[in-house]
Amino acid sequence: MLAIIQTLEAKKKELCNSELCRLVGDDSLTPESRLSFTPAMLFFVMGFKDILAEMQVEGSSDPMQQSVNIHCEEDSYHWKWYLKDLERISYGKEFLAIDPTDMITEIWSEPWAAVREVVYKSIHLAKTFNTPFYKLVLIESLEATFDCFNEPVFKLVRTMGREEELEYFGQVHAHSEANHAMEKTNEEHESASYNNYQPSIEESGNAVHIINAVFAAFTDAFGVWYHQGKANMMKQLVTASV
C-alpha cells in the first residue's frame, strides 16, 4: 500500500502546481474572474455520476464493495449543487444564456475533448479493473485530483464571503469532502475502506497504473479549464469595454 500512497501524494503535488490551481489562487485577479473556468466543467460534473454508477454493485456483501457503494451514493448528487452554482456565478450565467445548440456544440467540441476524456477514461478503468480494491483506488485517485482543485477554490469562495451561497464551490461541498477525509485512519493516510487489505505485487502495479492514468487525464482537463477560463475572462473584459 505504501507505493500506492506515495504515488498518489507525488501526483497530487504535481497537479497542485498546475496553471489552473495557480489561476484560482492568484490574488492579483478579481475574485469573480478566478471562477471563470467553471462552465467548462459541465461535462465532467454531469458525467461523474456515471463514473460512480459504474462502480456500484447493489446488494454486495463484500466490505470493500460496500465502502465503494457508500462513497458513490454520497457523491452521486453533487451535480445538482454545480448546476445551482452556475446560475449564481456571472460566467455561469453567461454560459447558460447562450443558444442551446451553441452550448452543446462547444461542450462536444475538439478543444473540450480532454474534459470528456476524463469521464471516458475513468469509466474504462472502472470496467477494466472491476474488483472492489481497484475501485477504491480509482475513487481515491479521483478524490486526490480534486483535493488539488478544492483547496484553492474553497479558500477563494470563503474570501469572497460566498461560502454559504455557493454549494458545489462552497461550504456544502467542503463539508462533504471533509467527511471523506475523516475516513483516513493512520499516519500513512490509508483509508479505512481498504479494511487492512494487502494487495499483491500485480495489484499494486495495476493500482499505480490507475493513479497515473487518472492524473494524466485530469492534467489535460485542468489545462482545458485554465485556457477556457482565460478566454472567458478576456471575453468579459471586451464586453465590458464596449
Coordinates of C-alpha atoms in Angstrom, one line a residue:
M1 CA 0.0 0.0 0.0
L2 CA 2.9 2.4 0.7
A3 CA 3.8 2.6 -3.0
I4 CA 0.2 3.4 -3.9
I5 CA 0.0 6.1 -1.3
Q6 CA 3.4 7.6 -2.3
T7 CA 2.3 7.7 -5.9
L8 CA -0.9 9.5 -5.0
E9 CA 1.0 12.1 -3.0
A10 CA 3.6 12.7 -5.7
K11 CA 0.9 13.1 -8.3
K12 CA -1.1 15.5 -6.1
K13 CA 2.0 17.6 -5.6
E14 CA 2.5 18.0 -9.3
L15 CA -1.2 18.8 -10.0
C16 CA -1.4 21.3 -7.2
N17 CA 1.2 23.4 -9.2
S18 CA -0.9 23.4 -12.4
E19 CA -1.8 26.6 -14.2
L20 CA -5.5 26.1 -13.2
C21 CA -4.7 25.9 -9.5
R22 CA -2.4 28.9 -9.7
L23 CA -5.1 30.8 -11.5
V24 CA -7.6 30.1 -8.8
G25 CA -5.1 31.2 -6.1
D26 CA -3.9 34.3 -8.0
D27 CA -4.7 37.3 -5.6
S28 CA -3.8 39.8 -8.4
L29 CA -7.0 38.8 -10.2
T30 CA -10.5 39.8 -9.2
P31 CA -12.2 37.0 -7.1
E32 CA -15.1 36.5 -9.6
S33 CA -12.7 36.2 -12.6
R34 CA -10.9 33.3 -10.8
L35 CA -14.1 31.3 -11.2
S36 CA -14.2 32.0 -15.0
F37 CA -13.4 28.3 -15.8
T38 CA -16.5 26.9 -14.1
P39 CA -18.7 26.5 -17.2
A40 CA -16.1 24.3 -18.8
M41 CA -16.6 21.7 -16.0
L42 CA -20.1 20.9 -17.1
F43 CA -19.4 17.6 -19.0
F44 CA -17.2 16.3 -16.2
V45 CA -19.5 17.1 -13.3
M46 CA -22.6 15.6 -15.1
G47 CA -20.5 12.6 -16.2
F48 CA -19.1 12.0 -12.8
K49 CA -22.3 10.4 -11.6
D50 CA -22.0 7.9 -14.5
I51 CA -18.4 7.0 -13.2
L52 CA -19.9 6.4 -9.8
A53 CA -22.8 4.3 -11.1
E54 CA -20.3 2.1 -13.0
M55 CA -18.5 1.2 -9.7
Q56 CA -21.6 0.3 -7.7
V57 CA -22.8 -3.3 -7.1
E58 CA -26.1 -3.4 -5.3
G59 CA -26.5 -5.9 -2.5
S60 CA -22.8 -6.8 -2.3
S61 CA -21.7 -8.5 1.0
D62 CA -18.0 -7.6 0.3
P63 CA -16.9 -4.9 2.9
M64 CA -14.8 -3.1 0.4
Q65 CA -17.5 -3.0 -2.2
Q66 CA -19.9 -1.8 0.4
S67 CA -17.5 1.1 1.1
V68 CA -17.4 1.8 -2.7
N69 CA -21.2 1.8 -2.7
I70 CA -21.5 4.2 0.2
H71 CA -19.0 6.6 -1.3
C72 CA -20.7 6.5 -4.7
E73 CA -24.1 7.2 -3.1
E74 CA -22.7 10.1 -1.1
D75 CA -21.2 11.8 -4.2
S76 CA -23.9 10.9 -6.8
Y77 CA -25.9 14.1 -6.4
H78 CA -23.2 16.7 -6.3
W79 CA -24.0 17.7 -9.9
K80 CA -27.2 19.4 -8.5
W81 CA -25.0 21.7 -6.4
Y82 CA -22.9 22.5 -9.5
L83 CA -25.9 23.5 -11.7
K84 CA -27.2 25.8 -9.0
D85 CA -23.9 27.4 -8.7
L86 CA -23.6 28.0 -12.4
E87 CA -26.7 30.2 -12.1
R88 CA -25.1 32.2 -9.3
I89 CA -21.7 32.8 -10.9
S90 CA -21.5 35.5 -13.6
Y91 CA -19.5 33.3 -16.0
G92 CA -22.0 30.5 -15.5
K93 CA -25.0 32.8 -16.1
E94 CA -23.4 33.9 -19.4
F95 CA -22.8 30.3 -20.5
L96 CA -26.4 29.2 -19.6
A97 CA -27.8 32.2 -21.6
I98 CA -26.2 31.2 -24.9
D99 CA -28.2 29.3 -27.6
P100 CA -28.6 25.6 -26.6
T101 CA -27.2 24.4 -29.9
D102 CA -24.1 26.6 -29.5
M103 CA -23.7 25.3 -25.9
I104 CA -23.9 21.7 -26.9
T105 CA -21.6 22.3 -29.9
E106 CA -19.0 23.8 -27.5
I107 CA -19.2 21.1 -24.9
W108 CA -18.6 18.4 -27.6
S109 CA -16.0 20.5 -29.5
E110 CA -12.4 19.4 -30.0
P111 CA -10.9 22.0 -27.6
W112 CA -13.0 20.4 -24.8
A113 CA -12.1 16.8 -25.7
A114 CA -9.9 16.4 -22.7
V115 CA -12.7 17.2 -20.3
R116 CA -14.8 14.4 -21.9
E117 CA -11.9 12.1 -21.8
V118 CA -11.7 12.2 -18.0
V119 CA -15.2 10.7 -17.9
Y120 CA -14.5 8.1 -20.6
K121 CA -11.1 7.1 -19.2
S122 CA -12.5 6.7 -15.7
I123 CA -15.4 4.5 -16.8
H124 CA -12.9 2.5 -18.9
L125 CA -10.7 2.0 -15.8
A126 CA -13.7 1.0 -13.7
K127 CA -14.8 -1.6 -16.3
T128 CA -11.3 -2.9 -16.8
F129 CA -10.2 -3.1 -13.2
N130 CA -13.5 -4.0 -11.6
T131 CA -12.6 -5.5 -8.2
P132 CA -13.5 -3.6 -5.1
F133 CA -9.8 -2.9 -4.4
Y134 CA -9.3 -1.3 -7.8
K135 CA -12.5 0.7 -7.5
L136 CA -11.3 2.1 -4.1
V137 CA -8.0 3.1 -5.8
L138 CA -9.9 4.8 -8.6
I139 CA -12.1 6.6 -6.1
E140 CA -9.1 7.8 -4.1
S141 CA -7.4 8.9 -7.3
L142 CA -10.4 10.9 -8.3
E143 CA -10.6 12.4 -4.8
A144 CA -6.9 13.2 -4.8
T145 CA -7.1 15.2 -8.1
F146 CA -10.0 17.2 -6.7
D147 CA -8.1 17.8 -3.4
C148 CA -5.8 19.9 -5.6
F149 CA -8.7 21.8 -7.0
N150 CA -10.9 22.1 -4.0
E151 CA -8.4 23.6 -1.6
P152 CA -7.8 26.9 -3.6
V153 CA -11.4 27.1 -4.7
F154 CA -12.9 26.7 -1.2
K155 CA -10.3 29.3 0.1
L156 CA -11.3 31.7 -2.7
V157 CA -15.0 31.3 -2.1
R158 CA -14.5 32.0 1.7
T159 CA -12.5 35.1 0.8
M160 CA -15.4 36.2 -1.4
G161 CA -17.8 35.7 1.6
R162 CA -19.9 33.3 -0.6
E163 CA -19.2 30.0 1.1
E164 CA -22.8 29.7 2.2
E165 CA -24.3 30.9 -1.0
L166 CA -22.4 28.6 -3.3
E167 CA -22.8 24.9 -2.8
Y168 CA -20.5 22.9 -5.2
F169 CA -17.8 25.6 -4.8
G170 CA -18.7 26.4 -1.2
Q171 CA -19.3 25.1 2.3
V172 CA -21.8 22.4 1.5
H173 CA -19.3 20.6 -0.8
A174 CA -16.4 21.4 1.5
H175 CA -18.1 19.7 4.5
S176 CA -18.9 16.7 2.3
E177 CA -15.2 16.3 1.3
A178 CA -14.1 16.8 4.9
N179 CA -16.2 13.8 5.9
H180 CA -14.4 11.7 3.3
A181 CA -11.1 12.9 4.7
M182 CA -12.1 11.7 8.2
E183 CA -12.0 8.1 6.9
K184 CA -8.2 8.3 6.8
T185 CA -7.1 6.4 9.9
N186 CA -3.3 6.2 10.2
E187 CA -0.1 8.0 9.7
E188 CA 0.2 6.8 6.1
H189 CA -3.3 8.2 5.4
E190 CA -4.6 4.9 4.3
S191 CA -8.3 4.8 4.0
A192 CA -10.3 2.6 6.5
S193 CA -12.3 1.4 3.4
Y194 CA -9.5 -1.0 2.5
N195 CA -10.1 -3.0 5.6
N196 CA -6.4 -3.8 6.0
Y197 CA -6.4 -5.4 2.6
Q198 CA -2.9 -6.3 1.4
P199 CA -2.6 -6.2 -2.4
S200 CA -0.4 -8.5 -4.4
I201 CA 2.5 -7.2 -6.4
E202 CA 0.4 -7.3 -9.6
E203 CA -2.5 -5.5 -7.9
S204 CA -0.1 -2.8 -6.6
G205 CA 1.3 -2.3 -10.2
N206 CA -2.2 -2.0 -11.6
A207 CA -3.1 0.4 -8.8
V208 CA -0.2 2.7 -9.7
H209 CA -1.3 2.4 -13.4
I210 CA -4.8 3.6 -12.4
I211 CA -3.4 6.5 -10.4
N212 CA -1.2 7.6 -13.3
A213 CA -4.0 7.3 -15.8
V214 CA -6.4 9.4 -13.8
F215 CA -3.9 12.1 -13.1
A216 CA -2.8 12.2 -16.7
A217 CA -6.4 12.7 -17.8
F218 CA -7.0 15.4 -15.2
T219 CA -3.8 17.2 -16.0
D220 CA -5.2 17.6 -19.6
A221 CA -8.7 18.6 -18.3
F222 CA -7.2 21.2 -15.9
G223 CA -5.4 22.6 -18.9
V224 CA -8.7 23.0 -20.8
W225 CA -10.4 24.6 -17.8
Y226 CA -7.5 27.0 -17.5
H227 CA -7.4 28.1 -21.1
Q228 CA -11.2 28.3 -21.2
G229 CA -11.2 30.4 -18.1
K230 CA -8.6 32.8 -19.5
A231 CA -10.7 33.1 -22.7
N232 CA -13.9 33.8 -20.7
M233 CA -12.1 36.5 -18.7
M234 CA -10.9 38.1 -21.9
K235 CA -14.4 37.9 -23.4
Q236 CA -16.0 39.5 -20.4
L237 CA -13.4 42.3 -20.4
V238 CA -14.1 43.0 -24.1
T239 CA -17.9 43.1 -23.5
A240 CA -17.4 45.4 -20.5
S241 CA -15.4 47.9 -22.6
V242 CA -17.9 48.1 -25.4

